[in-house]
PDB file of C-alpha atoms in Angstrom:
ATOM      1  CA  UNK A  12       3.774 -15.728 -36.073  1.00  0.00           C
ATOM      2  CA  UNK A  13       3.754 -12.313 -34.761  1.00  0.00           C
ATOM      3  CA  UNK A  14       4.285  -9.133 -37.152  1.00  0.00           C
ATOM      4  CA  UNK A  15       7.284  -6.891 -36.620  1.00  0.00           C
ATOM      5  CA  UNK A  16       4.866  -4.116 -35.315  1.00  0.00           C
ATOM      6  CA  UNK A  17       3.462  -7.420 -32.955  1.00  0.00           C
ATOM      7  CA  UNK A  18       6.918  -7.928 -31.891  1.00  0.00           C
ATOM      8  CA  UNK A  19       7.716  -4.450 -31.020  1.00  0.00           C
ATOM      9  CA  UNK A  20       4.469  -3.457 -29.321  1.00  0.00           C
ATOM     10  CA  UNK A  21       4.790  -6.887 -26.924  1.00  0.00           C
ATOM     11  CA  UNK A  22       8.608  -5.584 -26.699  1.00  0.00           C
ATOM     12  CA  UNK A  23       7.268  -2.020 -25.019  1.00  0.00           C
ATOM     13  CA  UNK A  24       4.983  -3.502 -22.813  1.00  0.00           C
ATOM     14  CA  UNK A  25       6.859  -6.434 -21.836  1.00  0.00           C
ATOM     15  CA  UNK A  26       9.637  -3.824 -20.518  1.00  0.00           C
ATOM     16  CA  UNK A  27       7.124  -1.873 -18.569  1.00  0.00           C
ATOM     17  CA  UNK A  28       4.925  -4.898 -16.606  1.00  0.00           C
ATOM     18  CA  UNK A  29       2.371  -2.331 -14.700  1.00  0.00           C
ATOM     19  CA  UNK A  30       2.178   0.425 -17.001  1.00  0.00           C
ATOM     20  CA  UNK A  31      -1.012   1.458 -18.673  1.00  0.00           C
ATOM     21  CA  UNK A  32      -0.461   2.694 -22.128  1.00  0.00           C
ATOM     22  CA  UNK A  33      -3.160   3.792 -24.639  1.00  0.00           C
ATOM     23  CA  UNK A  34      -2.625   2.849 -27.830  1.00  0.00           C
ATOM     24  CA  UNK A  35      -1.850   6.378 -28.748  1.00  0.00           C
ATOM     25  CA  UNK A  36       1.033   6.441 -26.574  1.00  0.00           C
ATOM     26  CA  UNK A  37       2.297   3.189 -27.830  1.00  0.00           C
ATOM     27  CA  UNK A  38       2.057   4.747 -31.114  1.00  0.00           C
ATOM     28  CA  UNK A  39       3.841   7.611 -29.976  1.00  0.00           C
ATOM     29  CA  UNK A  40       6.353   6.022 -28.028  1.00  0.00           C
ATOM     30  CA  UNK A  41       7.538   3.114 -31.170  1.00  0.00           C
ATOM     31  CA  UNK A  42       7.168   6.115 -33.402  1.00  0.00           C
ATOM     32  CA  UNK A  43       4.245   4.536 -35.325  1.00  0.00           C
ATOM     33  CA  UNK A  44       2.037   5.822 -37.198  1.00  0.00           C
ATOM     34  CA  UNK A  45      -1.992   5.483 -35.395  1.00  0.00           C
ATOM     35  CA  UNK A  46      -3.596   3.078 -37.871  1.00  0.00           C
ATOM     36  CA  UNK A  47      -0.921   1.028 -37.824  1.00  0.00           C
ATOM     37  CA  UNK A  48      -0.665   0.916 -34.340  1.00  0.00           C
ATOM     38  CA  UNK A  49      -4.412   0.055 -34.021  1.00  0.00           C
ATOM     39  CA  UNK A  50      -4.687  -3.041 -36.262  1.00  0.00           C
ATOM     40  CA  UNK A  51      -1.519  -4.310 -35.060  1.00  0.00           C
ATOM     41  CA  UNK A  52      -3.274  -4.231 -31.469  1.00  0.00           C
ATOM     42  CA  UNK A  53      -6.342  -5.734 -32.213  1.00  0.00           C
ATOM     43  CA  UNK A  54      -4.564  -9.488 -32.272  1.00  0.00           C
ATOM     44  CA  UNK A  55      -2.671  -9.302 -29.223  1.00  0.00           C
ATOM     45  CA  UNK A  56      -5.929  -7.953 -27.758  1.00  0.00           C
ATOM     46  CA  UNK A  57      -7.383 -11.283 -29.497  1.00  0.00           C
ATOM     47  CA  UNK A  58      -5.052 -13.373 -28.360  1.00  0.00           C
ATOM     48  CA  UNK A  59      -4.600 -12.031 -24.584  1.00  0.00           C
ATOM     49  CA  UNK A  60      -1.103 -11.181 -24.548  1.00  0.00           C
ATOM     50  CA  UNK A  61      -2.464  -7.460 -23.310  1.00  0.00           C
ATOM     51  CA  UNK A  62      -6.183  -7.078 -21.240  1.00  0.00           C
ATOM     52  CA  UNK A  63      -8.034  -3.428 -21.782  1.00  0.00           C
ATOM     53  CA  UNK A  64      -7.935  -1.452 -18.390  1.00  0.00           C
ATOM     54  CA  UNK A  65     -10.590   0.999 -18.280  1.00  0.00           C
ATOM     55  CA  UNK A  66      -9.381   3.279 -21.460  1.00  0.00           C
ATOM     56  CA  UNK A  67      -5.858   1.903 -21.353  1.00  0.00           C
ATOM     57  CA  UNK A  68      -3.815  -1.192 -22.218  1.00  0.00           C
ATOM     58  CA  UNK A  69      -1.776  -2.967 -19.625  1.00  0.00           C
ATOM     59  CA  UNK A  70       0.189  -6.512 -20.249  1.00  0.00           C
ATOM     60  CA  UNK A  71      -1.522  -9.866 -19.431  1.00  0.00           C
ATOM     61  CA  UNK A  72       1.413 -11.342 -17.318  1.00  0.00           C
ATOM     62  CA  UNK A  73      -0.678 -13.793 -15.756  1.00  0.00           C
ATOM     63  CA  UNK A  74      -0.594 -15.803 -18.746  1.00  0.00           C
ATOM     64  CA  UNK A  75       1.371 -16.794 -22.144  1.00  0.00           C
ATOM     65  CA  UNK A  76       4.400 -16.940 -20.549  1.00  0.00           C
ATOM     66  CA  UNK A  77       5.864 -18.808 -22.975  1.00  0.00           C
ATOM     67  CA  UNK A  78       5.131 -15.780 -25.646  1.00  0.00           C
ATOM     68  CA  UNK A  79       6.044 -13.367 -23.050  1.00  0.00           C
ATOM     69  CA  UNK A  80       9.665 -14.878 -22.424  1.00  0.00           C
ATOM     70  CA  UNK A  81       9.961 -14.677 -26.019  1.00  0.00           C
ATOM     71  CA  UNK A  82       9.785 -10.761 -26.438  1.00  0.00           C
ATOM     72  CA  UNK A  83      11.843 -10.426 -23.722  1.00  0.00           C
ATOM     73  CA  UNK A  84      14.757 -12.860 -25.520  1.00  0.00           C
ATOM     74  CA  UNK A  85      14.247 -10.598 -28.447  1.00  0.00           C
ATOM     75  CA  UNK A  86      14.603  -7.363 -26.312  1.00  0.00           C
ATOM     76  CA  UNK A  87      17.724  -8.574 -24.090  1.00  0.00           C
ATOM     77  CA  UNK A  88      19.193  -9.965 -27.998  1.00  0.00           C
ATOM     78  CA  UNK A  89      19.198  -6.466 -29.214  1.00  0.00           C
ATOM     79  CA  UNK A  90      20.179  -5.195 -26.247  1.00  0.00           C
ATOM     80  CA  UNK A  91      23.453  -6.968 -25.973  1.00  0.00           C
ATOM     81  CA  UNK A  92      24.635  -7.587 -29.779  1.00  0.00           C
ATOM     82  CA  UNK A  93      25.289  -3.284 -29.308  1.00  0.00           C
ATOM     83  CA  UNK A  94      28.890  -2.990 -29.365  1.00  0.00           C
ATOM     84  CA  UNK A  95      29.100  -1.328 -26.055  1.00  0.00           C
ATOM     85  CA  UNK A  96      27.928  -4.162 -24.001  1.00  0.00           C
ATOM     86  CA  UNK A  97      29.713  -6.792 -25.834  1.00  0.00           C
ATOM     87  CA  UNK A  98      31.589  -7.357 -22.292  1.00  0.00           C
ATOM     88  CA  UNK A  99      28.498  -7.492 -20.029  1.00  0.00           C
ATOM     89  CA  UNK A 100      27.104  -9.841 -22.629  1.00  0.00           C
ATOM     90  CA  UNK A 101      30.173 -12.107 -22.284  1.00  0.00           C
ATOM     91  CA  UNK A 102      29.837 -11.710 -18.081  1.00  0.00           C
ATOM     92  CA  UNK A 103      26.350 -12.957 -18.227  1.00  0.00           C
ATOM     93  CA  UNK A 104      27.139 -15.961 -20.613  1.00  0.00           C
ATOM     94  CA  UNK A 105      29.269 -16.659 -18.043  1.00  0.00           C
ATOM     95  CA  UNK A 106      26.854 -16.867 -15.139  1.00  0.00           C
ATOM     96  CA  UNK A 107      24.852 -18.998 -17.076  1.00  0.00           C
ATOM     97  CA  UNK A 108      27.270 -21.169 -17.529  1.00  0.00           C
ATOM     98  CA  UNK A 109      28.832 -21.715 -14.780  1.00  0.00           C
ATOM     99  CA  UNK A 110      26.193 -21.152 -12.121  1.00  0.00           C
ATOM    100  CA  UNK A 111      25.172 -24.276 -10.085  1.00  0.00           C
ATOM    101  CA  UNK A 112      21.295 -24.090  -9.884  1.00  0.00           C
ATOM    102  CA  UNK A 113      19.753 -24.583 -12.964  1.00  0.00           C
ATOM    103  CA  UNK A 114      16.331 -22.871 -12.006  1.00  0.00           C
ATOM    104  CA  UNK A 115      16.646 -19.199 -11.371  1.00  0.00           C
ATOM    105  CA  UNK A 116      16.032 -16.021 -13.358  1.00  0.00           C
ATOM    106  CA  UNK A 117      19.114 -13.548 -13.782  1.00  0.00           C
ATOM    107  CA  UNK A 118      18.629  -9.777 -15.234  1.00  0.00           C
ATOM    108  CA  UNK A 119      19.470  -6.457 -15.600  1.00  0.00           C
ATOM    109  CA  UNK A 120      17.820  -3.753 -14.054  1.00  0.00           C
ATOM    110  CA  UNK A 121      18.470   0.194 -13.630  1.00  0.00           C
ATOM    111  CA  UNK A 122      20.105   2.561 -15.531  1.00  0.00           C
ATOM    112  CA  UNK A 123      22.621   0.055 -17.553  1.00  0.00           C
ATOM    113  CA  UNK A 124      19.121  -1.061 -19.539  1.00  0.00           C
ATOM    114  CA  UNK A 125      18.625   2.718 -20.896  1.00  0.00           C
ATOM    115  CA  UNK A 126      21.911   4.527 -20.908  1.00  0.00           C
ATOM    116  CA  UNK A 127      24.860   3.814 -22.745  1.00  0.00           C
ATOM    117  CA  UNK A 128      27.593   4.727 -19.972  1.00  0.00           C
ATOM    118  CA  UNK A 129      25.531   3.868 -16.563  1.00  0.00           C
ATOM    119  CA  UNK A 130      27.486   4.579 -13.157  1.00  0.00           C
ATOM    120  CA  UNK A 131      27.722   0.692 -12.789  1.00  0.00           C
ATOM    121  CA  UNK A 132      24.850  -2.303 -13.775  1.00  0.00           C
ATOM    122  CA  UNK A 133      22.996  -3.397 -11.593  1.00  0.00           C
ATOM    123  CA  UNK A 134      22.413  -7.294 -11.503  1.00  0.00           C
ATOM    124  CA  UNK A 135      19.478  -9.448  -9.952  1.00  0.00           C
ATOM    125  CA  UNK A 136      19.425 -12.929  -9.681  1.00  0.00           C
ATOM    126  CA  UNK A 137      16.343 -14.883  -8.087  1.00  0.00           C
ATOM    127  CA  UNK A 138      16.851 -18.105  -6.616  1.00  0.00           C
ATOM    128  CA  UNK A 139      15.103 -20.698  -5.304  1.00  0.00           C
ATOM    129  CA  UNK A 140      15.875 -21.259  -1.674  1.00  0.00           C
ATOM    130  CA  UNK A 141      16.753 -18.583   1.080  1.00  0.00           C
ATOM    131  CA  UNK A 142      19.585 -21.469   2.151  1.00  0.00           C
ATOM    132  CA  UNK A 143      21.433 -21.502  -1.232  1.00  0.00           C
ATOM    133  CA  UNK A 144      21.894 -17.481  -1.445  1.00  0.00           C
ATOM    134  CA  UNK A 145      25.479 -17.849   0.525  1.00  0.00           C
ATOM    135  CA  UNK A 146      26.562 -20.057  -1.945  1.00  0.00           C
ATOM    136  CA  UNK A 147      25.182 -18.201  -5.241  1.00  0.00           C
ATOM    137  CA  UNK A 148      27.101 -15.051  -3.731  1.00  0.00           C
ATOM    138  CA  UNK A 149      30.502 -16.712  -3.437  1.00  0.00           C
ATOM    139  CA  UNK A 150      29.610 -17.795  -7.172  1.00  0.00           C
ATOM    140  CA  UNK A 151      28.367 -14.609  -8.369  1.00  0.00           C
ATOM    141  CA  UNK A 152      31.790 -12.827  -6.856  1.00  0.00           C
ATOM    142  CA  UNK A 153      34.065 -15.517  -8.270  1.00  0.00           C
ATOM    143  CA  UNK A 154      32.547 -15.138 -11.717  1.00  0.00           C
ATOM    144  CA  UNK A 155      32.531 -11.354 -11.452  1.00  0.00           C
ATOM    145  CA  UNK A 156      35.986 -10.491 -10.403  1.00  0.00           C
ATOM    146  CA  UNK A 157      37.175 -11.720 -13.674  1.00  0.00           C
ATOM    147  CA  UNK A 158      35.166  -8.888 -14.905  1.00  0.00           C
ATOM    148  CA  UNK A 159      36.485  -4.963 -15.128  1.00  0.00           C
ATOM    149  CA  UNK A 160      32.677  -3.621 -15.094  1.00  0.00           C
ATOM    150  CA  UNK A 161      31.255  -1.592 -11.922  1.00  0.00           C
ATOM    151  CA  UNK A 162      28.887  -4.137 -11.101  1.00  0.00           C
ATOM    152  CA  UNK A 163      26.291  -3.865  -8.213  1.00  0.00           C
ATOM    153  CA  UNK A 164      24.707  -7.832  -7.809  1.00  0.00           C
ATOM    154  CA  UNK A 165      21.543  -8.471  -5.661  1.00  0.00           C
ATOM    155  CA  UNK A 166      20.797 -12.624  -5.069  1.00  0.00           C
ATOM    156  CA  UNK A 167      16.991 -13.025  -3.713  1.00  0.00           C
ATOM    157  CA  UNK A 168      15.119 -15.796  -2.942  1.00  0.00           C
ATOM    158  CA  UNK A 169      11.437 -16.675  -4.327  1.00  0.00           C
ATOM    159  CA  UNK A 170      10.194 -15.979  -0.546  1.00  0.00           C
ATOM    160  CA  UNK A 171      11.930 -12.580  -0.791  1.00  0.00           C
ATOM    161  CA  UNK A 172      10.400 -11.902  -4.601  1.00  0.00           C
ATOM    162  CA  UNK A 173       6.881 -12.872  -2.928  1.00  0.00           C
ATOM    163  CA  UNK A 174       7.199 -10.848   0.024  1.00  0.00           C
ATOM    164  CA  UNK A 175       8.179  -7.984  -1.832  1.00  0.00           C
ATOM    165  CA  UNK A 176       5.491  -8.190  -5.159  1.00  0.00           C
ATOM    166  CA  UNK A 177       2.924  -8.594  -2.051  1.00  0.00           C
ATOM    167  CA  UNK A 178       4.069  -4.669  -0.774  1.00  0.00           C
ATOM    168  CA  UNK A 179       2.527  -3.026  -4.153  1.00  0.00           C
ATOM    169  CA  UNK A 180       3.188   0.327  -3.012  1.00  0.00           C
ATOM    170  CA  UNK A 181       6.549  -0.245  -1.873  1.00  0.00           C
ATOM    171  CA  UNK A 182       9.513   1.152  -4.008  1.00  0.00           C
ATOM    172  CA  UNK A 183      11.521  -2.299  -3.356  1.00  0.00           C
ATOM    173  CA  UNK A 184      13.650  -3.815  -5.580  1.00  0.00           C
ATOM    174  CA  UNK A 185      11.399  -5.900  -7.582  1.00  0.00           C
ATOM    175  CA  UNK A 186       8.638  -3.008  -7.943  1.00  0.00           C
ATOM    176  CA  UNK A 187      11.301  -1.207  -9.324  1.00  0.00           C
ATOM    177  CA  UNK A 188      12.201  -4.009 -11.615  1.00  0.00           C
ATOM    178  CA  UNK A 189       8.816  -4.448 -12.806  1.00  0.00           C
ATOM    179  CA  UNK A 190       8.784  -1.523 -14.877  1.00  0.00           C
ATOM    180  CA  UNK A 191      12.789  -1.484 -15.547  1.00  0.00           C
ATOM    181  CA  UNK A 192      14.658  -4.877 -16.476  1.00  0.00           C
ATOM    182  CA  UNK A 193      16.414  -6.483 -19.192  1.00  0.00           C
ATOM    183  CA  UNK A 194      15.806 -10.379 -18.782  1.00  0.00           C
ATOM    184  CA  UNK A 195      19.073 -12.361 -19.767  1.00  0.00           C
ATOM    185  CA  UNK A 196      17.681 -15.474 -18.667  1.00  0.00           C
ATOM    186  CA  UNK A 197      14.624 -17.462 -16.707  1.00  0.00           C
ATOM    187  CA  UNK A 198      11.477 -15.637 -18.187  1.00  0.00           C
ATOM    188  CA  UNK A 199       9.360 -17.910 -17.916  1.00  0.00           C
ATOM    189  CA  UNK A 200      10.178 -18.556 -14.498  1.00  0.00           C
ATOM    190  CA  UNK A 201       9.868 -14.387 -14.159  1.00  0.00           C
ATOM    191  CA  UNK A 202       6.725 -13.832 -15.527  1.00  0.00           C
ATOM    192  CA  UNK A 203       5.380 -17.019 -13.008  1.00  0.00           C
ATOM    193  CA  UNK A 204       6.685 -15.436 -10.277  1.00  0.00           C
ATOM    194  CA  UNK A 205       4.682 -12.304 -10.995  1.00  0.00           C
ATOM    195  CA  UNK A 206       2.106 -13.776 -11.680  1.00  0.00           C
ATOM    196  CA  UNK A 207       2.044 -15.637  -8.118  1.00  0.00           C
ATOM    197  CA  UNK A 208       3.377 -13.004  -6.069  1.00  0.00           C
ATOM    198  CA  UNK A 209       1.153  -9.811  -6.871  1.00  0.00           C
ATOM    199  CA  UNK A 210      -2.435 -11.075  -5.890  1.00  0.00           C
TER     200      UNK A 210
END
């Protein structure tokens, strides 16, 4: 079992994929004290969840996905038992529910993870197959027009999550994600991709 400093260290890098972080900066960022931070650090060094780079930290997403999915669940729980997005937490039940592939990762990415009244939410979902995107679409705007929130939805397809993790120094969608998201669902799957797409 992890600590509650664990779980909220794992929770900062988790949210930010490529970022380096000393462990001063983590302790400055959670508002922790240095010590604290330190010997909390040591395990998940331990236990690979984050690799030393150089004099920095950075996440280990190439394995424990498993753990890794689970900091994220924690993260997107939080994140939608907030009174404010009580409605875009009853929209994404929803496209769990009711969406017809069962293997796919959906999330939240943009400004609707940090600020409390974004210009609209941005919405990936990453599919399988390039052939089954027309269909997830006319899903994805069935399910949403039942929905009042300013919603901007993006459907790609592994290929397309590949193709893009390959461009490193491209600002695409998913290296924006990378460093921005809320997982609501699939993060296993996420982290997998990831893992296989940025060699």
């Amino acid at each position: 079992m992890y600590t509650k400093t664990q779980i909220k260290i794992m929770q900062l890098f988790v949210s930010q994929i490529t970022k380096r972080f000393s462990l001063r900066k983590v302790g400055k960022e959670l508002n922790m004290h240095q010590a604290l931070t330190y010997r909390a650090s040591k395990f998940l060094l331990e236990d690979k969840l984050i690799v030393q780079d150089d004099e920095k930290y950075i996440l280990n997403y190439k394995k424990n996905h498993q753990e890794l999915a689970y900091f994220e669940h924690l993260r997107s729980k939080n994140f939608f038992n907030k009174p404010n997005n009580k409605t875009l937490a009853i929209f994404i039940e929803d496209i769990i529910e009711k969406f017809p592939y069962g293997y796919f990762t959906l999330l939240i990415f943009g400004s609707a993870t940090k600020n409390k009244k974004p210009r609209d939410i941005d919405v990936l979902l990453i599919i399988e197959k390039t052939k089954d995107i027309e269909t997830a679409e006319k899903v994805l705007y069935n399910i949403s027009r039942n929905y009042t929130l300013n919603l901007h939805t993006i459907i790609l397809s592994f290929e397309s999550v590949f193709e893009m993790l390959g461009l490193r120094e491209d600002n695409n969608i998913m290296n924006q994600v990378l460093n921005n998201h809320l997982i609501c669902y699939g993060g296993e799957l996420f982290f997998r991709l990831i893992k296989k797409g940025r060699k």
